[in-house]
């Protein structure tokens, strides 16, 4: 049905919507201006209770034989660790050298195989490995029922 | 008096710059402005070199994981592998509850904290990668879970705080 005066609702709606959109855009611009922050890491913040206490540990005095024994033990340990480290470095060098030699021989054999071997391996990543455990899991162990609840603090900007 | 009070010294004369003294004072450090956290470019790497690779170490034991991360960093320095960054991911706290034998109440057993350290390297050659993985595996301490993967933008975003208001507004817009 036609009306004498057409409804003015449409124009006002469009204007209101435009104004709303502009307001939202302004708000988004304001929020985007602030740079994103990194989540603070709780490991690096010492809790206050460790800095407030006045307890001081008093250690007993060491006898000269005991300190002598400790110094000699330290020296032996240093030597042992040095030998271990050098052996490791030697092993790495040997690995690299043998790899290079093998690649040289392969190159002499066929150029194609050499090029294919040099290429990077896409299946290598992601690489996952669990560390060794002190005690392997028991075969017939029946653990009690329970659940794990994640209570990490969620930081919002 | 007016002639004597004049401080002008001509540039050709030896008395030029006679009154200067600021070069003798100690250098003032310019004020440090807060640097914006921006994502660095992620390199994809060529055919014979891997791009940005993340070595992530996770464990319940903080000291162990810290020391292992330091060891890996020093190893990469020694093997002349470029280390982009070496940072820590936020710690996760888990509450372990178990069901009591007699009764239906959940008993608090322990509160465990999971720590994660990341060492980001670039320019690892394809022939050396297996050797590096061997070294990492042989030196892996107990209880430390090792994960080696490519660096992605999602990894970087997981370090930043979430902005629910911005996300809400963006969802409303589209």
mmCIF file of N, CA and C in Angstrom, chain B residues 39-137:
data_model
loop_
_atom_site.group_PDB
_atom_site.id
_atom_site.type_symbol
_atom_site.label_atom_id
_atom_site.label_comp_id
_atom_site.label_asym_id
_atom_site.label_seq_id
_atom_site.Cartn_x
_atom_site.Cartn_y
_atom_site.Cartn_z
ATOM 1 N N UNK B 39 57.138 -9.463 14.757
ATOM 2 C CA UNK B 39 57.593 -10.764 14.324
ATOM 3 C C UNK B 39 58.709 -10.604 13.301
ATOM 4 N N UNK B 40 59.806 -11.321 13.530
ATOM 5 C CA UNK B 40 60.911 -11.258 12.557
ATOM 6 C C UNK B 40 60.539 -12.125 11.372
ATOM 7 N N UNK B 41 61.162 -11.840 10.208
ATOM 8 C CA UNK B 41 60.821 -12.609 9.017
ATOM 9 C C UNK B 41 61.240 -14.058 9.180
ATOM 10 N N UNK B 42 60.352 -14.944 8.756
ATOM 11 C CA UNK B 42 60.665 -16.373 8.842
ATOM 12 C C UNK B 42 61.252 -16.780 7.506
ATOM 13 N N UNK B 43 62.483 -17.260 7.489
ATOM 14 C CA UNK B 43 63.096 -17.655 6.226
ATOM 15 C C UNK B 43 62.694 -19.090 5.917
ATOM 16 N N UNK B 44 62.442 -19.348 4.635
ATOM 17 C CA UNK B 44 62.005 -20.691 4.269
ATOM 18 C C UNK B 44 63.184 -21.611 4.030
ATOM 19 N N UNK B 45 64.330 -21.064 3.730
ATOM 20 C CA UNK B 45 65.492 -21.913 3.501
ATOM 21 C C UNK B 45 65.583 -22.356 2.061
ATOM 22 N N UNK B 46 66.787 -22.644 1.597
ATOM 23 C CA UNK B 46 66.978 -23.082 0.215
ATOM 24 C C UNK B 46 66.844 -24.603 0.143
ATOM 25 N N UNK B 47 67.228 -25.189 -1.020
ATOM 26 C CA UNK B 47 67.097 -26.639 -1.172
ATOM 27 C C UNK B 47 68.115 -27.386 -0.349
ATOM 28 N N UNK B 48 69.248 -26.758 -0.071
ATOM 29 C CA UNK B 48 70.307 -27.447 0.651
ATOM 30 C C UNK B 48 70.441 -26.960 2.081
ATOM 31 N N UNK B 49 69.537 -26.025 2.500
ATOM 32 C CA UNK B 49 69.603 -25.511 3.864
ATOM 33 C C UNK B 49 68.202 -25.376 4.411
ATOM 34 N N UNK B 50 68.051 -25.733 5.694
ATOM 35 C CA UNK B 50 66.757 -25.555 6.337
ATOM 36 C C UNK B 50 66.623 -24.096 6.774
ATOM 37 N N UNK B 51 65.381 -23.579 6.831
ATOM 38 C CA UNK B 51 65.170 -22.194 7.268
ATOM 39 C C UNK B 51 65.222 -22.102 8.775
ATOM 40 N N UNK B 52 64.261 -21.382 9.365
ATOM 41 C CA UNK B 52 64.223 -21.239 10.829
ATOM 42 C C UNK B 52 63.733 -22.542 11.448
ATOM 43 N N UNK B 53 64.551 -23.093 12.330
ATOM 44 C CA UNK B 53 64.194 -24.349 12.994
ATOM 45 C C UNK B 53 64.131 -24.096 14.497
ATOM 46 N N UNK B 54 63.062 -24.593 15.134
ATOM 47 C CA UNK B 54 62.893 -24.437 16.589
ATOM 48 C C UNK B 54 63.243 -25.724 17.291
ATOM 49 N N UNK B 55 64.134 -25.640 18.290
ATOM 50 C CA UNK B 55 64.423 -26.804 19.135
ATOM 51 C C UNK B 55 63.735 -26.522 20.460
ATOM 52 N N UNK B 56 62.651 -27.261 20.730
ATOM 53 C CA UNK B 56 61.861 -27.012 21.953
ATOM 54 C C UNK B 56 62.121 -28.115 22.956
ATOM 55 N N UNK B 57 62.468 -27.688 24.201
ATOM 56 C CA UNK B 57 62.737 -28.660 25.262
ATOM 57 C C UNK B 57 61.709 -28.446 26.361
ATOM 58 N N UNK B 58 61.000 -29.527 26.710
ATOM 59 C CA UNK B 58 59.937 -29.430 27.722
ATOM 60 C C UNK B 58 60.243 -30.387 28.858
ATOM 61 N N UNK B 59 59.976 -29.925 30.081
ATOM 62 C CA UNK B 59 60.171 -30.828 31.210
ATOM 63 C C UNK B 59 59.476 -30.274 32.437
ATOM 64 N N UNK B 60 59.307 -31.147 33.463
ATOM 65 C CA UNK B 60 58.776 -30.684 34.739
ATOM 66 C C UNK B 60 59.874 -30.045 35.575
ATOM 67 N N UNK B 61 61.151 -30.398 35.277
ATOM 68 C CA UNK B 61 62.263 -29.931 36.102
ATOM 69 C C UNK B 61 62.866 -28.676 35.489
ATOM 70 N N UNK B 62 62.844 -27.546 36.221
ATOM 71 C CA UNK B 62 63.276 -26.272 35.661
ATOM 72 C C UNK B 62 64.773 -26.213 35.426
ATOM 73 N N UNK B 63 65.574 -26.592 36.456
ATOM 74 C CA UNK B 63 67.034 -26.472 36.350
ATOM 75 C C UNK B 63 67.556 -27.305 35.188
ATOM 76 N N UNK B 64 67.034 -28.528 35.072
ATOM 77 C CA UNK B 64 67.499 -29.438 34.031
ATOM 78 C C UNK B 64 67.260 -28.856 32.651
ATOM 79 N N UNK B 65 66.043 -28.311 32.460
ATOM 80 C CA UNK B 65 65.703 -27.805 31.138
ATOM 81 C C UNK B 65 66.504 -26.532 30.822
ATOM 82 N N UNK B 66 66.747 -25.704 31.848
ATOM 83 C CA UNK B 66 67.556 -24.501 31.651
ATOM 84 C C UNK B 66 68.967 -24.861 31.239
ATOM 85 N N UNK B 67 69.559 -25.817 31.984
ATOM 86 C CA UNK B 67 70.932 -26.200 31.689
ATOM 87 C C UNK B 67 71.050 -26.851 30.319
ATOM 88 N N UNK B 68 70.054 -27.659 29.957
ATOM 89 C CA UNK B 68 70.098 -28.291 28.645
ATOM 90 C C UNK B 68 69.987 -27.241 27.546
ATOM 91 N N UNK B 69 69.136 -26.233 27.759
ATOM 92 C CA UNK B 69 68.997 -25.163 26.764
ATOM 93 C C UNK B 69 70.313 -24.403 26.615
ATOM 94 N N UNK B 70 70.977 -24.134 27.759
ATOM 95 C CA UNK B 70 72.276 -23.448 27.695
ATOM 96 C C UNK B 70 73.287 -24.303 26.941
ATOM 97 N N UNK B 71 73.272 -25.615 27.203
ATOM 98 C CA UNK B 71 74.215 -26.514 26.538
ATOM 99 C C UNK B 71 73.992 -26.506 25.035
ATOM 100 N N UNK B 72 72.703 -26.550 24.622
ATOM 101 C CA UNK B 72 72.389 -26.570 23.187
ATOM 102 C C UNK B 72 72.837 -25.268 22.536
ATOM 103 N N UNK B 73 72.615 -24.133 23.236
ATOM 104 C CA UNK B 73 73.008 -22.833 22.698
ATOM 105 C C UNK B 73 74.515 -22.782 22.484
ATOM 106 N N UNK B 74 75.266 -23.251 23.513
ATOM 107 C CA UNK B 74 76.732 -23.202 23.405
ATOM 108 C C UNK B 74 77.232 -24.157 22.328
ATOM 109 N N UNK B 75 76.550 -25.294 22.192
ATOM 110 C CA UNK B 75 76.926 -26.260 21.151
ATOM 111 C C UNK B 75 76.776 -25.635 19.771
ATOM 112 N N UNK B 76 75.635 -24.937 19.563
ATOM 113 C CA UNK B 76 75.413 -24.297 18.264
ATOM 114 C C UNK B 76 76.459 -23.211 18.012
ATOM 115 N N UNK B 77 76.835 -22.475 19.074
ATOM 116 C CA UNK B 77 77.880 -21.451 18.919
ATOM 117 C C UNK B 77 79.182 -22.087 18.491
ATOM 118 N N UNK B 78 79.490 -23.246 19.135
ATOM 119 C CA UNK B 78 80.752 -23.914 18.847
ATOM 120 C C UNK B 78 80.774 -24.463 17.429
ATOM 121 N N UNK B 79 79.616 -24.974 16.951
ATOM 122 C CA UNK B 79 79.546 -25.551 15.613
ATOM 123 C C UNK B 79 79.249 -24.497 14.557
ATOM 124 N N UNK B 80 79.326 -23.217 14.943
ATOM 125 C CA UNK B 80 79.086 -22.061 14.062
ATOM 126 C C UNK B 80 77.759 -22.178 13.323
ATOM 127 N N UNK B 81 76.710 -22.526 14.072
ATOM 128 C CA UNK B 81 75.336 -22.486 13.536
ATOM 129 C C UNK B 81 74.731 -21.207 14.085
ATOM 130 N N UNK B 82 74.096 -20.436 13.206
ATOM 131 C CA UNK B 82 73.557 -19.151 13.656
ATOM 132 C C UNK B 82 72.321 -19.348 14.529
ATOM 133 N N UNK B 83 72.354 -18.745 15.726
ATOM 134 C CA UNK B 83 71.223 -18.845 16.652
ATOM 135 C C UNK B 83 70.466 -17.530 16.592
ATOM 136 N N UNK B 84 69.209 -17.578 16.117
ATOM 137 C CA UNK B 84 68.398 -16.351 16.039
ATOM 138 C C UNK B 84 68.006 -15.895 17.424
ATOM 139 N N UNK B 85 67.290 -16.765 18.129
ATOM 140 C CA UNK B 85 66.777 -16.403 19.455
ATOM 141 C C UNK B 85 66.841 -17.607 20.368
ATOM 142 N N UNK B 86 66.850 -17.304 21.678
ATOM 143 C CA UNK B 86 66.815 -18.376 22.662
ATOM 144 C C UNK B 86 65.904 -17.876 23.768
ATOM 145 N N UNK B 87 64.648 -18.331 23.766
ATOM 146 C CA UNK B 87 63.695 -17.772 24.724
ATOM 147 C C UNK B 87 62.964 -18.870 25.469
ATOM 148 N N UNK B 88 62.153 -18.447 26.444
ATOM 149 C CA UNK B 88 61.377 -19.383 27.254
ATOM 150 C C UNK B 88 59.905 -19.192 26.927
ATOM 151 N N UNK B 89 59.184 -20.292 26.861
ATOM 152 C CA UNK B 89 57.737 -20.220 26.666
ATOM 153 C C UNK B 89 57.075 -20.108 28.038
ATOM 154 N N UNK B 90 55.868 -19.556 28.116
ATOM 155 C CA UNK B 90 55.225 -19.442 29.441
ATOM 156 C C UNK B 90 55.005 -20.809 30.070
ATOM 157 N N UNK B 91 55.135 -20.856 31.421
ATOM 158 C CA UNK B 91 55.008 -22.138 32.129
ATOM 159 C C UNK B 91 53.548 -22.528 32.252
ATOM 160 N N UNK B 92 53.311 -23.855 32.188
ATOM 161 C CA UNK B 92 51.944 -24.375 32.350
ATOM 162 C C UNK B 92 51.877 -25.067 33.697
ATOM 163 N N UNK B 93 50.789 -24.805 34.431
ATOM 164 C CA UNK B 93 50.626 -25.439 35.740
ATOM 165 C C UNK B 93 49.488 -26.440 35.662
ATOM 166 N N UNK B 94 49.739 -27.652 36.162
ATOM 167 C CA UNK B 94 48.721 -28.714 36.138
ATOM 168 C C UNK B 94 48.477 -29.200 37.550
ATOM 169 N N UNK B 95 47.199 -29.376 37.897
ATOM 170 C CA UNK B 95 46.840 -29.926 39.201
ATOM 171 C C UNK B 95 46.421 -31.365 39.002
ATOM 172 N N UNK B 96 47.109 -32.269 39.680
ATOM 173 C CA UNK B 96 46.795 -33.682 39.516
ATOM 174 C C UNK B 96 45.901 -34.108 40.679
ATOM 175 N N UNK B 97 44.693 -34.582 40.344
ATOM 176 C CA UNK B 97 43.760 -35.054 41.376
ATOM 177 C C UNK B 97 43.536 -36.543 41.160
ATOM 178 N N UNK B 98 43.461 -37.294 42.252
ATOM 179 C CA UNK B 98 43.143 -38.710 42.079
ATOM 180 C C UNK B 98 42.002 -39.094 43.002
ATOM 181 N N UNK B 99 41.281 -40.127 42.578
ATOM 182 C CA UNK B 99 40.101 -40.589 43.303
ATOM 183 C C UNK B 99 40.547 -41.441 44.479
ATOM 184 N N UNK B 100 40.017 -41.142 45.682
ATOM 185 C CA UNK B 100 40.380 -41.931 46.860
ATOM 186 C C UNK B 100 39.807 -43.333 46.761
ATOM 187 N N UNK B 101 40.492 -44.279 47.474
ATOM 188 C CA UNK B 101 40.033 -45.672 47.402
ATOM 189 C C UNK B 101 38.639 -45.819 47.977
ATOM 190 N N UNK B 102 38.442 -45.252 49.192
ATOM 191 C CA UNK B 102 37.114 -45.327 49.818
ATOM 192 C C UNK B 102 36.510 -43.932 49.765
ATOM 193 N N UNK B 103 35.541 -43.751 48.960
ATOM 194 C CA UNK B 103 34.898 -42.434 48.861
ATOM 195 C C UNK B 103 34.921 -41.928 47.432
ATOM 196 N N UNK B 104 34.140 -40.902 47.221
ATOM 197 C CA UNK B 104 34.032 -40.373 45.860
ATOM 198 C C UNK B 104 34.667 -39.000 45.732
ATOM 199 N N UNK B 105 35.458 -38.602 46.755
ATOM 200 C CA UNK B 105 36.041 -37.257 46.699
ATOM 201 C C UNK B 105 37.375 -37.301 45.964
ATOM 202 N N UNK B 106 37.645 -36.293 45.188
ATOM 203 C CA UNK B 106 38.923 -36.186 44.485
ATOM 204 C C UNK B 106 39.955 -35.590 45.428
ATOM 205 N N UNK B 107 41.074 -36.283 45.558
ATOM 206 C CA UNK B 107 42.116 -35.833 46.478
ATOM 207 C C UNK B 107 43.220 -35.158 45.689
ATOM 208 N N UNK B 108 43.663 -34.006 46.180
ATOM 209 C CA UNK B 108 44.748 -33.304 45.502
ATOM 210 C C UNK B 108 46.051 -34.054 45.720
ATOM 211 N N UNK B 109 46.690 -34.438 44.627
ATOM 212 C CA UNK B 109 47.942 -35.185 44.734
ATOM 213 C C UNK B 109 49.142 -34.254 44.647
ATOM 214 N N UNK B 110 49.214 -33.487 43.549
ATOM 215 C CA UNK B 110 50.382 -32.618 43.385
ATOM 216 C C UNK B 110 50.058 -31.507 42.397
ATOM 217 N N UNK B 111 50.884 -30.466 42.445
ATOM 218 C CA UNK B 111 50.784 -29.360 41.488
ATOM 219 C C UNK B 111 52.068 -29.389 40.660
ATOM 220 N N UNK B 112 51.939 -29.690 39.368
ATOM 221 C CA UNK B 112 53.132 -29.819 38.528
ATOM 222 C C UNK B 112 53.249 -28.621 37.606
ATOM 223 N N UNK B 113 54.476 -28.114 37.432
ATOM 224 C CA UNK B 113 54.711 -27.001 36.503
ATOM 225 C C UNK B 113 55.532 -27.524 35.337
ATOM 226 N N UNK B 114 55.065 -27.253 34.112
ATOM 227 C CA UNK B 114 55.790 -27.693 32.913
ATOM 228 C C UNK B 114 56.510 -26.494 32.337
ATOM 229 N N UNK B 115 57.848 -26.627 32.168
ATOM 230 C CA UNK B 115 58.654 -25.521 31.647
ATOM 231 C C UNK B 115 59.125 -25.872 30.250
ATOM 232 N N UNK B 116 59.216 -24.842 29.418
ATOM 233 C CA UNK B 116 59.641 -25.071 28.036
ATOM 234 C C UNK B 116 60.625 -24.006 27.605
ATOM 235 N N UNK B 117 61.727 -24.450 26.963
ATOM 236 C CA UNK B 117 62.706 -23.504 26.454
ATOM 237 C C UNK B 117 62.860 -23.751 24.966
ATOM 238 N N UNK B 118 63.089 -22.660 24.208
ATOM 239 C CA UNK B 118 63.184 -22.789 22.747
ATOM 240 C C UNK B 118 64.482 -22.154 22.275
ATOM 241 N N UNK B 119 65.215 -22.871 21.410
ATOM 242 C CA UNK B 119 66.413 -22.316 20.776
ATOM 243 C C UNK B 119 66.130 -22.307 19.285
ATOM 244 N N UNK B 120 66.197 -21.092 18.682
ATOM 245 C CA UNK B 120 65.849 -20.985 17.265
ATOM 246 C C UNK B 120 67.122 -20.840 16.443
ATOM 247 N N UNK B 121 67.306 -21.713 15.472
ATOM 248 C CA UNK B 121 68.520 -21.657 14.656
ATOM 249 C C UNK B 121 68.146 -21.460 13.189
ATOM 250 N N UNK B 122 69.134 -20.994 12.444
ATOM 251 C CA UNK B 122 68.909 -20.717 11.022
ATOM 252 C C UNK B 122 70.109 -21.190 10.228
ATOM 253 N N UNK B 123 69.858 -21.634 9.022
ATOM 254 C CA UNK B 123 70.969 -21.994 8.147
ATOM 255 C C UNK B 123 71.593 -23.329 8.488
ATOM 256 N N UNK B 124 70.767 -24.304 8.866
ATOM 257 C CA UNK B 124 71.301 -25.639 9.151
ATOM 258 C C UNK B 124 71.432 -26.384 7.825
ATOM 259 N N UNK B 125 72.635 -26.867 7.498
ATOM 260 C CA UNK B 125 72.809 -27.543 6.215
ATOM 261 C C UNK B 125 72.223 -28.946 6.281
ATOM 262 N N UNK B 126 71.790 -29.438 5.114
ATOM 263 C CA UNK B 126 71.057 -30.707 5.099
ATOM 264 C C UNK B 126 71.946 -31.876 5.469
ATOM 265 N N UNK B 127 73.273 -31.771 5.209
ATOM 266 C CA UNK B 127 74.145 -32.899 5.554
ATOM 267 C C UNK B 127 74.439 -32.918 7.045
ATOM 268 N N UNK B 128 74.402 -31.754 7.702
ATOM 269 C CA UNK B 128 74.777 -31.698 9.110
ATOM 270 C C UNK B 128 73.606 -31.947 10.042
ATOM 271 N N UNK B 129 72.375 -31.814 9.518
ATOM 272 C CA UNK B 129 71.195 -31.949 10.385
ATOM 273 C C UNK B 129 71.120 -33.297 11.107
ATOM 274 N N UNK B 130 71.316 -34.434 10.405
ATOM 275 C CA UNK B 130 71.239 -35.708 11.146
ATOM 276 C C UNK B 130 72.297 -35.818 12.242
ATOM 277 N N UNK B 131 73.492 -35.254 11.983
ATOM 278 C CA UNK B 131 74.563 -35.322 12.996
ATOM 279 C C UNK B 131 74.145 -34.536 14.233
ATOM 280 N N UNK B 132 73.567 -33.347 13.990
ATOM 281 C CA UNK B 132 73.137 -32.527 15.128
ATOM 282 C C UNK B 132 72.072 -33.249 15.938
ATOM 283 N N UNK B 133 71.136 -33.896 15.239
ATOM 284 C CA UNK B 133 70.078 -34.620 15.952
ATOM 285 C C UNK B 133 70.672 -35.762 16.776
ATOM 286 N N UNK B 134 71.704 -36.426 16.225
ATOM 287 C CA UNK B 134 72.359 -37.502 16.975
ATOM 288 C C UNK B 134 72.961 -36.981 18.265
ATOM 289 N N UNK B 135 73.660 -35.822 18.151
ATOM 290 C CA UNK B 135 74.305 -35.242 19.342
ATOM 291 C C UNK B 135 73.251 -34.887 20.381
ATOM 292 N N UNK B 136 72.151 -34.264 19.918
ATOM 293 C CA UNK B 136 71.101 -33.856 20.868
ATOM 294 C C UNK B 136 70.518 -35.077 21.561
ATOM 295 N N UNK B 137 70.304 -36.153 20.781
ATOM 296 C CA UNK B 137 69.687 -37.333 21.370
ATOM 297 C C UNK B 137 70.605 -37.985 22.393
#
